[in-house]
Short mmCIF file of C-alpha atoms in Angstrom, two decimals:
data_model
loop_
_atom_site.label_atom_id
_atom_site.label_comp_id
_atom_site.label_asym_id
_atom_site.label_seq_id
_atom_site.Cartn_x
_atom_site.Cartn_y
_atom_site.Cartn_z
CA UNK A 1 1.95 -14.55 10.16
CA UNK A 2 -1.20 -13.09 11.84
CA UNK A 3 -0.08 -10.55 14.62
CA UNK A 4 -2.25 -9.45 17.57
CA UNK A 5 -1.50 -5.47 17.89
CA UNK A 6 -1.03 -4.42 21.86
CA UNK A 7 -3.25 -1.18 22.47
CA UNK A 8 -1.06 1.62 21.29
CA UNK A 9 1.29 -0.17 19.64
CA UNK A 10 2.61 0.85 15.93
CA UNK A 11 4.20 -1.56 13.16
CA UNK A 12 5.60 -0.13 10.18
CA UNK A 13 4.99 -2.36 6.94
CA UNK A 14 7.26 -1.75 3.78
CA UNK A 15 5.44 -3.86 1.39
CA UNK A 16 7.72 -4.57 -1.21
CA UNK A 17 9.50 -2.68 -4.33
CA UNK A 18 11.35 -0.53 -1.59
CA UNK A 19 14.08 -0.90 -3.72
CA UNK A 20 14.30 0.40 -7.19
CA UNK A 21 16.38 3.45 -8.73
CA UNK A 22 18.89 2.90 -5.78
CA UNK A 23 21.39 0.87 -7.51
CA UNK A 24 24.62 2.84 -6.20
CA UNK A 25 26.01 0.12 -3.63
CA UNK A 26 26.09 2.40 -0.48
CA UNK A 27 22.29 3.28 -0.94
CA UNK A 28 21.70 -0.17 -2.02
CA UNK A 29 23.27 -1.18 1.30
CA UNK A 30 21.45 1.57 3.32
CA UNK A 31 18.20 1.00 2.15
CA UNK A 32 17.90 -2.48 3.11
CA UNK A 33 19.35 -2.27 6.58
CA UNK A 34 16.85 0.59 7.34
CA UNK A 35 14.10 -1.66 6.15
CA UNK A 36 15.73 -4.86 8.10
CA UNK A 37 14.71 -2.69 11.19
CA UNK A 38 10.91 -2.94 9.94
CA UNK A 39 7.99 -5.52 9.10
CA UNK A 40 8.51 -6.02 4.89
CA UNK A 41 6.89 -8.13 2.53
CA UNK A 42 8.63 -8.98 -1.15
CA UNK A 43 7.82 -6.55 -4.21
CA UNK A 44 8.70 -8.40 -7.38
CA UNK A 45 11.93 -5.98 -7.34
CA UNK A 46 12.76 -8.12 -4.40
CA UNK A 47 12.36 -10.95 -5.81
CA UNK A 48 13.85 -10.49 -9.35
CA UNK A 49 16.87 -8.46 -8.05
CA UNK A 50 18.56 -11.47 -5.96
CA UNK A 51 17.16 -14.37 -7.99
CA UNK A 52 20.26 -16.35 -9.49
CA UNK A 53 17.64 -17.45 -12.03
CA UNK A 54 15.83 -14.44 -13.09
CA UNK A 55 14.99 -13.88 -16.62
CA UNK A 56 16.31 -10.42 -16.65
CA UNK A 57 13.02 -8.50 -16.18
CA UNK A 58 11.43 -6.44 -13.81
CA UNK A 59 8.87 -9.37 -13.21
CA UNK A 60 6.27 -6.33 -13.11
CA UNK A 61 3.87 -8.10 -15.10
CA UNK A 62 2.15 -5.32 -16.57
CA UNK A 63 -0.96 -5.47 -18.79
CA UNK A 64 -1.10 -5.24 -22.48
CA UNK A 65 -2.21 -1.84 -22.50
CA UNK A 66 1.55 -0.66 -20.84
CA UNK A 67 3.95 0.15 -23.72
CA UNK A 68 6.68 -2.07 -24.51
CA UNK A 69 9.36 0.70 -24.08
CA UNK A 70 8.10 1.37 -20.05
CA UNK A 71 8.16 -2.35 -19.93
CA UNK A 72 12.05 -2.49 -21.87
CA UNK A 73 12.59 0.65 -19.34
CA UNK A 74 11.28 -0.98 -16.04
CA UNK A 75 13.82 -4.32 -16.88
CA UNK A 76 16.54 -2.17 -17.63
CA UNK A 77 16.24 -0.03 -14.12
CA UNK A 78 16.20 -3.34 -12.49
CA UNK A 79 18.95 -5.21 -14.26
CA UNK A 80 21.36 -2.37 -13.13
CA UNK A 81 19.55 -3.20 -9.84
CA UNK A 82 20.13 -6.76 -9.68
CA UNK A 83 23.99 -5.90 -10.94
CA UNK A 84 24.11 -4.39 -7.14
CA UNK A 85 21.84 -6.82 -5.48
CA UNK A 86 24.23 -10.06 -6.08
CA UNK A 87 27.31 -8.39 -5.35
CA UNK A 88 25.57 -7.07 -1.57
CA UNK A 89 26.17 -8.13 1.33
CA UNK A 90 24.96 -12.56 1.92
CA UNK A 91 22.89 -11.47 5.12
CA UNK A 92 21.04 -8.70 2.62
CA UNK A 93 20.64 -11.19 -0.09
CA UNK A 94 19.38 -13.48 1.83
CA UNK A 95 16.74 -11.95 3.52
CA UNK A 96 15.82 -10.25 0.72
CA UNK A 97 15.19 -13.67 -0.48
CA UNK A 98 13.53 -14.76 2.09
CA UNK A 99 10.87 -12.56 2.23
CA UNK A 100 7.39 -13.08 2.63
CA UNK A 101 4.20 -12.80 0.17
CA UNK A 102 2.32 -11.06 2.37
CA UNK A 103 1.66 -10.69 5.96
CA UNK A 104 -1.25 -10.55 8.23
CA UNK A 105 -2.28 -8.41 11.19
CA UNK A 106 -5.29 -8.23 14.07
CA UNK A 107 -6.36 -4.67 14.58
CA UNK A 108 -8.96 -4.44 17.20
CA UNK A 109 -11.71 -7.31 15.63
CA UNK A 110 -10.85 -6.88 12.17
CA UNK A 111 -7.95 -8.83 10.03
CA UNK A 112 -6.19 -6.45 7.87
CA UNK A 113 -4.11 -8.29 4.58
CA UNK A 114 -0.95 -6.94 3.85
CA UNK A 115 0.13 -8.07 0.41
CA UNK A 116 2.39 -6.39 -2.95
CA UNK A 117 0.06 -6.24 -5.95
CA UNK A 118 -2.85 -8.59 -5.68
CA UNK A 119 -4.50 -11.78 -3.60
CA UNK A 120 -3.57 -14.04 -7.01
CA UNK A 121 0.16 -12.57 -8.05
CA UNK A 122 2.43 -10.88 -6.25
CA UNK A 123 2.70 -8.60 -9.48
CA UNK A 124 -0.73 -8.90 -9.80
CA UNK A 125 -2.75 -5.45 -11.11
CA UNK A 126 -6.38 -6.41 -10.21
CA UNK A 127 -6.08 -4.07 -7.80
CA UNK A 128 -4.97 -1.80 -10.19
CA UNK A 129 -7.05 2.01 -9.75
CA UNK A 130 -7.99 1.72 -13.59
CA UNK A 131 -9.18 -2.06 -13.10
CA UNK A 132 -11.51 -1.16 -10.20
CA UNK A 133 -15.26 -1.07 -11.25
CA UNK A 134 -17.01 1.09 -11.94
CA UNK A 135 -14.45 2.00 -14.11
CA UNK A 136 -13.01 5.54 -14.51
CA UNK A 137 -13.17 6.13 -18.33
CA UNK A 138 -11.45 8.94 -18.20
CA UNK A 139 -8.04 6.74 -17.15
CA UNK A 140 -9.06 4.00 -18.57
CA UNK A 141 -9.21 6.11 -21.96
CA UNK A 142 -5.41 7.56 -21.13
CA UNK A 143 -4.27 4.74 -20.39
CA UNK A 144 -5.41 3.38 -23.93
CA UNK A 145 -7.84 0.75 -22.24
CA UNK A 146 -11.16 1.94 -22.43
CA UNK A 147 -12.44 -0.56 -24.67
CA UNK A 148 -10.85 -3.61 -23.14
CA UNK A 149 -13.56 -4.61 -20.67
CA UNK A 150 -14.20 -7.32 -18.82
CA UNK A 151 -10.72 -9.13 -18.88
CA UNK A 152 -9.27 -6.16 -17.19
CA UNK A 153 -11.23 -4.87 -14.80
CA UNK A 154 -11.91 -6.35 -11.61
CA UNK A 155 -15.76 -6.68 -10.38
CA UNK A 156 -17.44 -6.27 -6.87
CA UNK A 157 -18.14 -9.70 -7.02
CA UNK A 158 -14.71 -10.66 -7.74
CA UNK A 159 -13.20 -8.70 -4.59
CA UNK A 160 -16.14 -10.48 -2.65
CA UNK A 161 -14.42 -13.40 -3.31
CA UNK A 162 -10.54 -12.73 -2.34
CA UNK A 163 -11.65 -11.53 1.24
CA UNK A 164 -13.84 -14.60 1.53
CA UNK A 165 -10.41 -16.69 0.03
CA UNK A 166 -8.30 -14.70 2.48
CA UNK A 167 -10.51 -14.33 5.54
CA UNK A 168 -9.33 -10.79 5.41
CA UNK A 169 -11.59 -7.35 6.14
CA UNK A 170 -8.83 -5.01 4.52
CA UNK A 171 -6.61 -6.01 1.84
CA UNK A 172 -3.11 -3.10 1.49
CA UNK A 173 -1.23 -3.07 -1.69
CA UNK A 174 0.86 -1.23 -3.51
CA UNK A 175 3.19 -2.30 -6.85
CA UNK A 176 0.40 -0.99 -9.39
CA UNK A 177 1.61 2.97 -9.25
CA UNK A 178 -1.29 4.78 -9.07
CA UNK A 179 -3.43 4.89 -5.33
CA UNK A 180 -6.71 4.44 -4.47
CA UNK A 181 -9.72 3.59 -1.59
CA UNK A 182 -12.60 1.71 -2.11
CA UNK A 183 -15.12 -0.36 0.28
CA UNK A 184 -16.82 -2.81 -0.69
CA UNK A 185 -20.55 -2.96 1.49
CA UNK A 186 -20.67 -6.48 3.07
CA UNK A 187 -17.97 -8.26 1.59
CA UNK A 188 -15.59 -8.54 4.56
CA UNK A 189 -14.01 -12.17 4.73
CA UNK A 190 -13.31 -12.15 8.44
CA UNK A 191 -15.66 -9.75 10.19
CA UNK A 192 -18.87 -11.83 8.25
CA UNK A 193 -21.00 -9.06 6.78
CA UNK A 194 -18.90 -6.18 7.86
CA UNK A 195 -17.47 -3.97 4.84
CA UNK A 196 -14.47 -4.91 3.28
CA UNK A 197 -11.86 -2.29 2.25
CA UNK A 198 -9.01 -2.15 -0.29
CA UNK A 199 -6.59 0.26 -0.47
CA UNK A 200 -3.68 1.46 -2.84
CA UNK A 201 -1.29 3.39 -1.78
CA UNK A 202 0.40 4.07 -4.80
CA UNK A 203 4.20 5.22 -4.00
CA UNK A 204 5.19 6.47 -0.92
CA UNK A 205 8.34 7.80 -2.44
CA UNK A 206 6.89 9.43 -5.70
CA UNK A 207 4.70 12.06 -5.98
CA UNK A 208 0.79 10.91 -6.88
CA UNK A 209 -1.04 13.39 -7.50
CA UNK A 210 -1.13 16.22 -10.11
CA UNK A 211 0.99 19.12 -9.20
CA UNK A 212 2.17 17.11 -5.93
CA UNK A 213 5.32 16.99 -4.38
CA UNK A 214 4.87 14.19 -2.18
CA UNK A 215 4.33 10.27 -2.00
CA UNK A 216 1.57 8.59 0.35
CA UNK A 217 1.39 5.70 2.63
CA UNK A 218 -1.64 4.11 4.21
CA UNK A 219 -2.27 4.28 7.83
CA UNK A 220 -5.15 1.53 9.28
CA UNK A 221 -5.64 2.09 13.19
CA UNK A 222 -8.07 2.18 15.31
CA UNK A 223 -11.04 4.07 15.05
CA UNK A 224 -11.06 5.15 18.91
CA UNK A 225 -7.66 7.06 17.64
CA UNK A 226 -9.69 9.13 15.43
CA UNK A 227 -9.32 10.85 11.96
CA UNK A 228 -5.84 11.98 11.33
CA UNK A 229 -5.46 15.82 10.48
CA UNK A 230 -3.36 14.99 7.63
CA UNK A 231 -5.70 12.58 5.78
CA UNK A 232 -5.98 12.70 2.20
CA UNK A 233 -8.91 10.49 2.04
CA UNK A 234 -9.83 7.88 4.54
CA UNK A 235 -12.76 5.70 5.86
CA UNK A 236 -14.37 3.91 9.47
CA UNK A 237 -15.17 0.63 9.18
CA UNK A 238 -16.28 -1.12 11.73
CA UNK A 239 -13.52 -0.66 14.63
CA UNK A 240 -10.81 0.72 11.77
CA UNK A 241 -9.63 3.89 10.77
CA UNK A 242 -8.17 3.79 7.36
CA UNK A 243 -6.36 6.80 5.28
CA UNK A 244 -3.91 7.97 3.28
CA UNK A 245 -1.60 9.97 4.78
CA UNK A 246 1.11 12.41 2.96
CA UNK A 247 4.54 11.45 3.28
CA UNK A 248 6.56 15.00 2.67
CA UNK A 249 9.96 13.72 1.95
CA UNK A 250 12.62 16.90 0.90
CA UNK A 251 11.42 17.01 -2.70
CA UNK A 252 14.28 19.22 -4.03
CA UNK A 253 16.70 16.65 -2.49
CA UNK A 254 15.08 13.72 -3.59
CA UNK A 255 15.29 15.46 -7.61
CA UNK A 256 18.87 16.28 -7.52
CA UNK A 257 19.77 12.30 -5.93
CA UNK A 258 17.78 10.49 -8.70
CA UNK A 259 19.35 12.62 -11.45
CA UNK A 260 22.59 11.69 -10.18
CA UNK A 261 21.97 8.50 -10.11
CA UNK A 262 19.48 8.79 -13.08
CA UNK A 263 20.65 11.40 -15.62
CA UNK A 264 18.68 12.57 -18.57
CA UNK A 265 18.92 9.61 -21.46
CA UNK A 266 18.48 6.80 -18.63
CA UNK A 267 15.86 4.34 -18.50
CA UNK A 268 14.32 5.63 -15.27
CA UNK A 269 14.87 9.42 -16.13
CA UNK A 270 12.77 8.98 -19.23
CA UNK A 271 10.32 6.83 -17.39
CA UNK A 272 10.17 8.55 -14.37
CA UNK A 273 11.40 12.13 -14.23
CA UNK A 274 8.42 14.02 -14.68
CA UNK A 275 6.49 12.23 -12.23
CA UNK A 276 8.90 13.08 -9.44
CA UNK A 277 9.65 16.64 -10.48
CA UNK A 278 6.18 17.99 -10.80
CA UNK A 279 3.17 15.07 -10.45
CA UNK A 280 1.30 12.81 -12.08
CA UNK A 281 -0.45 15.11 -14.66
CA UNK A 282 -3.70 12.86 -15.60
CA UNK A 283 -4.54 11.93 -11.66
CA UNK A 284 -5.92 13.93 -8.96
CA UNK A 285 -7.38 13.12 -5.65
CA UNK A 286 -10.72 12.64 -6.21
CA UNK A 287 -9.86 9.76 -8.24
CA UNK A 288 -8.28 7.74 -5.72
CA UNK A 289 -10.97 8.36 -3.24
CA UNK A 290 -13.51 5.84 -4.29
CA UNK A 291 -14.73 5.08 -0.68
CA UNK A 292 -18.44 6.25 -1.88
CA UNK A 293 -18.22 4.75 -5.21
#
């Protein structure tokens, strides 16, 4: 799908794994009407939850460096998922099913990529924050991958080539937890010799940041509209705007619906708890702003 954008129009784009801890069949149901209403691409959450042939994971295809008891976790949060999923609704099943791998928009001159985790997989994590060179050793080293180079990180050269593969300017992802921003100086696949831009936006329903209370989603407009006051971090390129913008959901609300649905001793409460009461402690902003790395 490539869309041509009228002049002040606005498309909202849920790009996949917008399901997850809501496996109680009313939010279930809720959920995927509201987002029926919107643009979507498939997460692999998508994807696993309604497939009559799924091997009972997550499909999240994490690295090697991820533990096996997140991985055992993330499966088990999505088989009680799935439980839901293919006793819903056939209209929600089957879009759900039919959802696309990606989609792809016209913004001014520029061709912006919409996809879930990377141009190869849709539970790809080359766009992964800790796979982006030049590598932050710092995560790298908490995430217990600071030695593996090379195999898991993902090179200028390498992005070069998935906007020339895509004909893209801006890939937008998601699916790999943690955000970030980076351009990449005349690599753009559509605007030849323009800079190319991808960007993460981590969760838009989980906090991100340490000490945060709040998720982020990634606005690209255009530049004539100006910098948004709420920016985190953003960048111009060319005719674009591009920055991520703070999504401030009711935080103590949001905590006391995931631990019913998620008490202490669940999967996703021992996963995930922390991260949406208080932050992600070993991330901070400057991190994901790699736009003059």
């Amino acid at each position: 799908l490539d869309s041509e954008a009228s002049a002040g129009s606005k498309t909202a784009v849920f790009n996949g794994d917008f399901n997850f801890f809501n496996w109680p069949e009313e939010e279930f149901e809720a959920l995927n009407r509201g987002v029926m209403r919107y643009v979507a691409t498939a997460g692999n959450v998508e994807v696993e939850s309604v497939d009559p042939d799924s091997d009972g994971s997550c499909g999240c295809a994490y690295p090697s460096y991820v533990p096996d008891a997140v991985v055992d976790r993330s499966n088990a949060i999505v088989g009680r998922l799935r439980q839901t999923a293919q006793a819903a609704d056939p209209d929600i099943q089957a879009w759900l099913a039919a959802l696309p791998r990606f989609q792809s928009f016209r913004i001014e001159n520029q061709r912006v990529t919409v996809i879930h985790g990377d141009p190869e997989s849709l539970a790809g994590w080359k766009f992964s924050v800790e796979a982006m060179e030049p590598v932050d050793n710092d995560l790298r080293s908490h995430f217990g991958c600071a030695s593996d180079l090379g195999s898991s990180t993902t090179s200028a050269s390498q992005v070069a080539d998935f906007f020339h593969g895509a004909a893209t300017d801006v890939f937008a992802c998601t699916h790999t937890c943690l955000p970030f921003a980076q351009v990449f100086p005349g690599a753009a696949g559509f605007t030849l010799g323009g800079d190319g831009v991808v960007v993460n936006n981590g969760s838009a329903g989980m906090p991100n940041f340490r000490g945060s209370s709040h998720g982020l989603i990634t606005r690209i407009a255009s530049a004539s509209l100006g910098v948004p006051e709420d920016s985190a971090y953003g960048i111009t390129v060319g005719d674009l705007r591009i920055d991520a913008i703070p999504v401030h959901y009711d935080h103590e609300a949001w905590v006391a619906r995931f631990l019913r649905n998620w008490p202490q001793g669940s999967p996703a409460h021992e996963s995930y708890f922390t991260r949406i009461a208080s932050g992600v402690s070993f991330f901070h902003v400057h991190q994901a702003d790699r736009l003059k790395a």
